[in-house]
Tab-separated table of C-alpha atoms and ligand atoms in Angstrom:
chain	number	residue	atom	x	y	z
A	1	UNK	CA	-0.030	-0.087	0.112
A	2	UNK	CA	1.648	3.393	-1.068
A	3	UNK	CA	0.889	6.274	1.287
A	4	UNK	CA	2.017	9.875	1.318
A	5	UNK	CA	3.290	11.925	4.405
A	6	UNK	CA	0.453	14.288	5.325
A	7	UNK	CA	0.793	17.592	3.708
A	8	UNK	CA	0.043	19.556	6.639
A	9	UNK	CA	2.675	17.869	8.731
A	10	UNK	CA	5.602	19.849	10.003
A	11	UNK	CA	7.962	18.609	13.020
A	12	UNK	CA	7.345	20.559	16.108
A	13	UNK	CA	10.330	21.737	18.270
A	14	UNK	CA	11.555	18.792	20.417
A	15	UNK	CA	9.163	16.134	18.606
A	16	UNK	CA	11.729	13.405	19.478
A	17	UNK	CA	12.906	14.632	22.942
A	18	UNK	CA	13.997	11.785	25.085
A	19	UNK	CA	14.197	9.482	22.197
A	20	UNK	CA	17.206	7.223	21.112
A	21	UNK	CA	17.274	6.660	17.411
A	22	UNK	CA	19.967	4.795	15.751
A	23	UNK	CA	20.429	5.699	12.161
A	24	UNK	CA	22.871	3.528	9.415
A	25	UNK	CA	24.509	5.235	6.585
A	26	UNK	CA	24.783	8.350	8.921
A	27	UNK	CA	28.032	9.856	7.561
A	28	UNK	CA	26.618	10.937	4.147
A	29	UNK	CA	23.530	11.749	1.978
A	30	UNK	CA	20.160	11.070	3.571
A	31	UNK	CA	21.571	9.401	6.586
A	32	UNK	CA	23.556	12.321	7.520
A	33	UNK	CA	20.513	14.429	6.987
A	34	UNK	CA	18.199	12.229	8.977
A	35	UNK	CA	20.624	12.133	11.902
A	36	UNK	CA	21.170	16.102	11.939
A	37	UNK	CA	17.131	16.517	11.708
A	38	UNK	CA	16.627	14.005	14.526
A	39	UNK	CA	19.050	15.385	16.859
A	40	UNK	CA	17.789	18.855	15.879
A	41	UNK	CA	14.362	17.393	17.003
A	42	UNK	CA	15.762	16.662	20.487
A	43	UNK	CA	16.656	12.965	20.041
A	44	UNK	CA	19.926	11.206	21.266
A	45	UNK	CA	21.459	9.732	18.095
A	46	UNK	CA	23.566	6.697	17.477
A	47	UNK	CA	25.348	7.196	14.205
A	48	UNK	CA	26.198	3.722	12.336
A	49	UNK	CA	28.121	3.781	9.106
A	50	UNK	CA	31.471	2.528	7.222
A	51	UNK	CA	33.670	5.562	7.304
A	52	UNK	CA	34.672	6.721	10.843
A	53	UNK	CA	35.746	10.226	9.377
A	54	UNK	CA	32.290	10.780	7.895
A	55	UNK	CA	30.511	9.788	11.235
A	56	UNK	CA	32.876	12.152	13.108
A	57	UNK	CA	31.793	14.981	10.504
A	58	UNK	CA	28.077	14.443	11.255
A	59	UNK	CA	28.859	14.196	14.818
A	60	UNK	CA	30.503	17.638	14.911
A	61	UNK	CA	27.886	19.141	12.726
A	62	UNK	CA	25.142	17.744	15.300
A	63	UNK	CA	27.058	19.318	18.407
A	64	UNK	CA	27.665	22.568	16.395
A	65	UNK	CA	24.050	22.892	15.771
A	66	UNK	CA	23.440	22.522	19.494
A	67	UNK	CA	22.168	18.780	19.438
A	68	UNK	CA	23.278	16.457	22.162
A	69	UNK	CA	26.473	14.723	21.463
A	70	UNK	CA	25.662	11.386	19.257
A	71	UNK	CA	27.363	8.223	19.811
A	72	UNK	CA	29.457	6.827	17.021
A	73	UNK	CA	29.466	3.041	15.830
A	74	UNK	CA	31.593	2.328	12.846
A	75	UNK	CA	30.868	-0.804	11.068
A	76	UNK	CA	31.113	-2.167	7.612
A	77	UNK	CA	27.938	-4.220	6.775
A	78	UNK	CA	29.663	-6.029	3.712
A	79	UNK	CA	31.667	-7.924	6.212
A	80	UNK	CA	29.686	-7.868	9.263
A	81	UNK	CA	28.833	-11.179	10.988
A	82	UNK	CA	25.914	-12.105	13.108
A	83	UNK	CA	27.996	-11.929	16.155
A	84	UNK	CA	28.718	-8.225	15.079
A	85	UNK	CA	25.101	-7.381	14.940
A	86	UNK	CA	24.608	-9.021	18.248
A	87	UNK	CA	27.223	-7.264	19.582
A	88	UNK	CA	26.053	-3.744	18.510
A	89	UNK	CA	22.614	-4.626	19.883
A	90	UNK	CA	24.374	-5.625	23.329
A	91	UNK	CA	26.284	-2.355	23.177
A	92	UNK	CA	22.923	-0.196	22.932
A	93	UNK	CA	21.260	-2.185	25.447
A	94	UNK	CA	24.166	-1.460	27.934
A	95	UNK	CA	24.311	2.193	26.982
A	96	UNK	CA	20.649	3.193	26.363
A	97	UNK	CA	18.348	0.433	27.747
A	98	UNK	CA	15.815	0.789	24.938
A	99	UNK	CA	15.467	2.160	21.666
A	100	UNK	CA	12.675	4.520	20.079
A	101	UNK	CA	14.106	4.523	16.661
A	102	UNK	CA	16.021	2.580	13.908
A	103	UNK	CA	16.498	4.210	10.563
A	104	UNK	CA	18.128	1.956	7.724
A	105	UNK	CA	19.639	4.300	5.222
A	106	UNK	CA	22.913	2.597	4.307
A	107	UNK	CA	23.061	1.191	0.743
A	108	UNK	CA	25.306	-0.287	-1.718
A	109	UNK	CA	24.986	0.599	-5.245
A	110	UNK	CA	27.982	0.482	-7.849
A	111	UNK	CA	26.042	1.255	-10.973
A	112	UNK	CA	23.738	-0.481	-13.474
A	113	UNK	CA	24.803	-4.068	-14.463
A	114	UNK	CA	22.587	-6.831	-16.275
A	115	UNK	CA	22.245	-9.980	-14.195
A	116	UNK	CA	23.999	-11.793	-16.530
A	117	UNK	CA	27.372	-9.913	-16.001
A	118	UNK	CA	26.927	-9.462	-12.111
A	119	UNK	CA	29.973	-10.635	-10.167
A	120	UNK	CA	29.386	-12.956	-7.441
A	121	UNK	CA	31.023	-10.581	-5.043
A	122	UNK	CA	28.819	-7.773	-6.107
A	123	UNK	CA	25.935	-9.909	-5.491
A	124	UNK	CA	26.994	-11.218	-1.965
A	125	UNK	CA	28.110	-7.603	-0.708
A	126	UNK	CA	24.945	-5.884	-1.966
A	127	UNK	CA	22.865	-8.441	-0.375
A	128	UNK	CA	24.677	-8.102	2.941
A	129	UNK	CA	24.549	-4.274	3.088
A	130	UNK	CA	21.074	-3.501	1.649
A	131	UNK	CA	19.054	-6.631	3.005
A	132	UNK	CA	20.793	-8.633	5.633
A	133	UNK	CA	22.150	-5.648	7.791
A	134	UNK	CA	18.683	-4.203	7.861
A	135	UNK	CA	17.054	-7.585	8.989
A	136	UNK	CA	19.802	-8.458	11.480
A	137	UNK	CA	19.960	-4.938	13.069
A	138	UNK	CA	16.043	-4.973	13.541
A	139	UNK	CA	15.876	-8.767	14.524
A	140	UNK	CA	18.598	-8.162	17.274
A	141	UNK	CA	17.412	-4.661	18.438
A	142	UNK	CA	13.756	-5.924	18.659
A	143	UNK	CA	13.731	-6.489	22.438
A	144	UNK	CA	15.003	-2.722	22.786
A	145	UNK	CA	12.342	-1.549	20.795
A	146	UNK	CA	9.885	-3.484	22.329
A	147	UNK	CA	11.024	-2.026	25.845
A	148	UNK	CA	10.173	1.573	24.494
A	149	UNK	CA	6.664	2.929	24.905
A	150	UNK	CA	6.544	3.981	21.317
A	151	UNK	CA	9.211	3.043	18.707
A	152	UNK	CA	9.452	3.077	14.882
A	153	UNK	CA	11.521	1.198	12.227
A	154	UNK	CA	12.116	2.983	8.881
A	155	UNK	CA	13.419	1.223	5.953
A	156	UNK	CA	14.529	3.336	2.988
A	157	UNK	CA	13.892	1.802	-0.499
A	158	UNK	CA	13.818	2.779	-3.911
A	159	UNK	CA	10.652	3.272	-5.714
A	160	UNK	CA	12.337	2.315	-9.273
A	161	UNK	CA	13.490	-0.884	-8.064
A	162	UNK	CA	9.822	-2.128	-8.518
A	163	UNK	CA	8.784	0.024	-11.584
A	164	UNK	CA	12.004	-0.737	-13.665
A	165	UNK	CA	13.880	-3.712	-12.402
A	166	UNK	CA	16.138	-3.936	-15.462
A	167	UNK	CA	19.718	-3.648	-14.806
A	168	UNK	CA	19.479	-2.580	-11.308
A	169	UNK	CA	21.274	-5.750	-10.305
A	170	UNK	CA	21.649	-6.924	-6.604
A	171	UNK	CA	20.681	-3.435	-5.382
A	172	UNK	CA	17.162	-3.423	-7.074
A	173	UNK	CA	16.731	-7.177	-6.037
A	174	UNK	CA	17.590	-6.222	-2.243
A	175	UNK	CA	15.390	-3.033	-2.229
A	176	UNK	CA	12.213	-5.505	-3.147
A	177	UNK	CA	13.462	-7.722	-0.526
A	178	UNK	CA	13.664	-4.843	1.879
A	179	UNK	CA	9.957	-3.973	1.411
A	180	UNK	CA	8.803	-7.522	1.858
A	181	UNK	CA	11.126	-7.506	5.035
A	182	UNK	CA	9.387	-4.321	6.396
A	183	UNK	CA	5.998	-5.871	5.575
A	184	UNK	CA	6.655	-8.973	7.371
A	185	UNK	CA	7.959	-7.651	10.663
A	186	UNK	CA	4.840	-5.290	10.623
A	187	UNK	CA	2.551	-8.171	9.832
A	188	UNK	CA	4.105	-10.370	12.716
A	189	UNK	CA	4.213	-7.742	15.431
A	190	UNK	CA	1.139	-5.635	14.405
A	191	UNK	CA	-0.815	-7.159	17.524
A	192	UNK	CA	1.721	-5.432	20.007
A	193	UNK	CA	0.797	-1.955	18.663
A	194	UNK	CA	4.070	-0.407	19.967
A	195	UNK	CA	6.725	-0.762	17.303
A	196	UNK	CA	5.668	0.279	13.588
A	197	UNK	CA	7.486	-0.897	10.652
A	198	UNK	CA	7.348	1.319	7.373
A	199	UNK	CA	9.267	1.633	4.311
A	200	UNK	CA	10.373	5.304	3.012
A	201	UNK	CA	10.450	5.427	-0.951
A	202	UNK	CA	12.209	8.732	-2.009
A	203	UNK	CA	12.508	9.780	-5.604
A	204	UNK	CA	15.907	11.192	-6.815
A	205	UNK	CA	17.853	12.865	-4.354
A	206	UNK	CA	21.274	14.780	-4.776
A	207	UNK	CA	23.544	12.327	-3.219
A	208	UNK	CA	26.631	10.294	-4.073
A	209	UNK	CA	24.653	7.140	-4.658
A	210	UNK	CA	22.763	8.873	-7.246
A	211	UNK	CA	25.865	10.190	-8.946
A	212	UNK	CA	27.261	6.771	-9.170
A	213	UNK	CA	24.463	5.477	-10.913
A	214	UNK	CA	23.886	8.328	-13.360
A	215	UNK	CA	27.449	9.892	-13.751
A	216	UNK	CA	26.256	12.126	-16.744
A	217	UNK	CA	23.165	13.549	-15.100
A	218	UNK	CA	23.077	17.098	-14.041
A	219	UNK	CA	21.932	16.764	-10.432
A	220	UNK	CA	22.056	20.363	-9.298
A	221	UNK	CA	18.469	20.888	-9.684
A	222	UNK	CA	17.650	17.746	-7.571
A	223	UNK	CA	15.841	17.814	-4.334
A	224	UNK	CA	18.678	17.674	-1.533
A	225	UNK	CA	18.746	14.914	0.828
A	226	UNK	CA	17.723	17.405	3.732
A	227	UNK	CA	14.444	17.708	1.969
A	228	UNK	CA	13.464	14.146	2.682
A	229	UNK	CA	14.457	14.144	6.514
A	230	UNK	CA	11.187	15.848	7.668
A	231	UNK	CA	9.538	12.618	6.224
A	232	UNK	CA	12.040	10.505	8.543
A	233	UNK	CA	10.996	12.449	11.580
A	234	UNK	CA	7.231	11.965	10.542
A	235	UNK	CA	7.751	8.267	10.732
A	236	UNK	CA	9.916	8.129	14.074
A	237	UNK	CA	7.531	10.453	15.718
A	238	UNK	CA	4.250	9.612	17.471
A	239	UNK	CA	2.408	11.393	14.770
A	240	UNK	CA	2.716	8.154	12.791
A	241	UNK	CA	1.526	5.886	15.744
A	242	UNK	CA	-0.889	3.279	14.473
A	243	UNK	CA	0.505	3.320	10.720
A	244	UNK	CA	2.621	0.065	9.993
A	245	UNK	CA	3.216	-2.004	7.148
A	246	UNK	CA	3.246	0.857	4.737
A	247	UNK	CA	5.397	2.336	1.842
A	248	UNK	CA	5.590	6.243	1.787
A	249	UNK	CA	6.380	7.739	-1.419
A	250	UNK	CA	8.214	11.076	-1.643
B	1	NAP	N1	19.969	9.235	-3.747
B	1	NAP	C1	18.769	8.953	-4.319
B	1	NAP	O1	18.291	9.419	-5.604
B	1	NAP	C2	18.018	7.559	-3.741
B	1	NAP	C3	16.658	7.382	-4.231
B	1	NAP	C4	15.951	6.405	-3.734
B	1	NAP	C5	16.214	5.761	-2.771
B	1	NAP	N2	17.432	6.035	-2.190
B	1	NAP	C6	17.907	5.331	-0.788
B	1	NAP	O2	18.227	6.313	-0.150
B	1	NAP	C7	19.211	5.931	0.924
B	1	NAP	C8	20.402	6.716	1.430
B	1	NAP	O3	21.036	6.766	0.155
B	1	NAP	P1	21.865	8.210	-0.286
B	1	NAP	O4	21.066	8.629	-1.580
B	1	NAP	O5	21.923	9.144	0.817
B	1	NAP	O6	23.291	7.450	-0.655
B	1	NAP	P2	24.724	7.990	-0.035
B	1	NAP	O7	24.768	9.444	0.205
B	1	NAP	O8	25.740	7.345	-0.930
B	1	NAP	O9	24.760	7.188	1.337
B	1	NAP	C9	24.797	5.632	1.638
B	1	NAP	C10	25.436	5.532	2.786
B	1	NAP	O10	25.487	4.348	3.084
B	1	NAP	C11	26.846	3.847	3.561
B	1	NAP	N3	27.205	2.507	3.364
B	1	NAP	C12	27.681	2.107	1.923
B	1	NAP	N4	28.002	0.882	1.927
B	1	NAP	C13	28.156	0.569	3.308
B	1	NAP	C14	28.793	-0.611	4.222
B	1	NAP	N5	29.410	-1.661	3.584
B	1	NAP	N6	28.447	-0.451	5.536
B	1	NAP	C15	27.928	0.435	6.334
B	1	NAP	N7	27.571	1.577	5.373
B	1	NAP	C16	27.592	1.587	4.117
B	1	NAP	C17	27.645	4.847	3.135
B	1	NAP	O11	28.912	5.034	3.767
B	1	NAP	P3	30.110	5.712	3.152
B	1	NAP	O12	29.654	7.050	3.087
B	1	NAP	O13	31.109	5.490	4.493
B	1	NAP	O14	30.549	5.076	2.195
B	1	NAP	C18	26.749	6.129	3.166
B	1	NAP	O15	26.772	6.816	4.414
B	1	NAP	C19	19.624	4.354	0.521
B	1	NAP	O16	18.941	3.321	0.791
B	1	NAP	C20	19.305	4.412	-0.915
B	1	NAP	O17	18.937	3.214	-1.559
B	1	NAP	C21	18.343	6.983	-2.782
């Protein structure tokens, strides 16, 4: 089911106050914008991502804007094991006790390729980063989410993966799997009413991922990743309570 963020919704000051939110891909693009917006809305943010320097830059930008200092969790999802995910959840439990939000922004996309030419390593690493990591992080953090009085998981997908799958390779297949993953968590946990699971499908954003996919494209006029951050705040905030298993188009 495709949904839209309510047109009249704007984040009130402190809408995520006293909430702990963990964001992947927080060093760049949409993940960075979501981290800054969440911290600006009062959340304590945990920044997960591959490149430590980029996470540090996001940390510094949050502190400079007056947000509470975020925690940093560098991790490479391409090589992470089940034990790494379990350890991440254990660290969060020790440090924070409960979790109010998980935002899965990290993604691997190396460019268009026909399935007939897809390299095994590209297949494996892309599925690891784009599908296994969101599953494992959600699965291991579920007890922490259920401990919060209200919590949300946001999976960022790509609407084009379904509309025109050709040549999107493992990226497109993983994104379609991600939508099923979100829907399955939502269906299995709908009865508890406390944690919601939704998918956000942004159209074109001016980020490194888009540049890698469309190297010849003029991106200057494309929407910034910051323009998509309010939608993530909506899905994290109590405003979206009761809405689960949905795909929100931007
Ligand atoms: N841009 C668009 O037009 C568009 C459209 C639809 C959907 N999306 C979705 O939006 C989300 C955010 O993408 P973006 O456009 O903001 O791209 P981006 O700027 O390239 O950000 C992707 C993030 O994923 C992280 N990442 C990549 N491989 C990783 C790994 N092995 N382990 C841990 N982290 C890893 C990157 O870390 P490093 O920076 O350290 O490499 C980066 O922070 C993605 O899920 C993407 O599919 C984007």
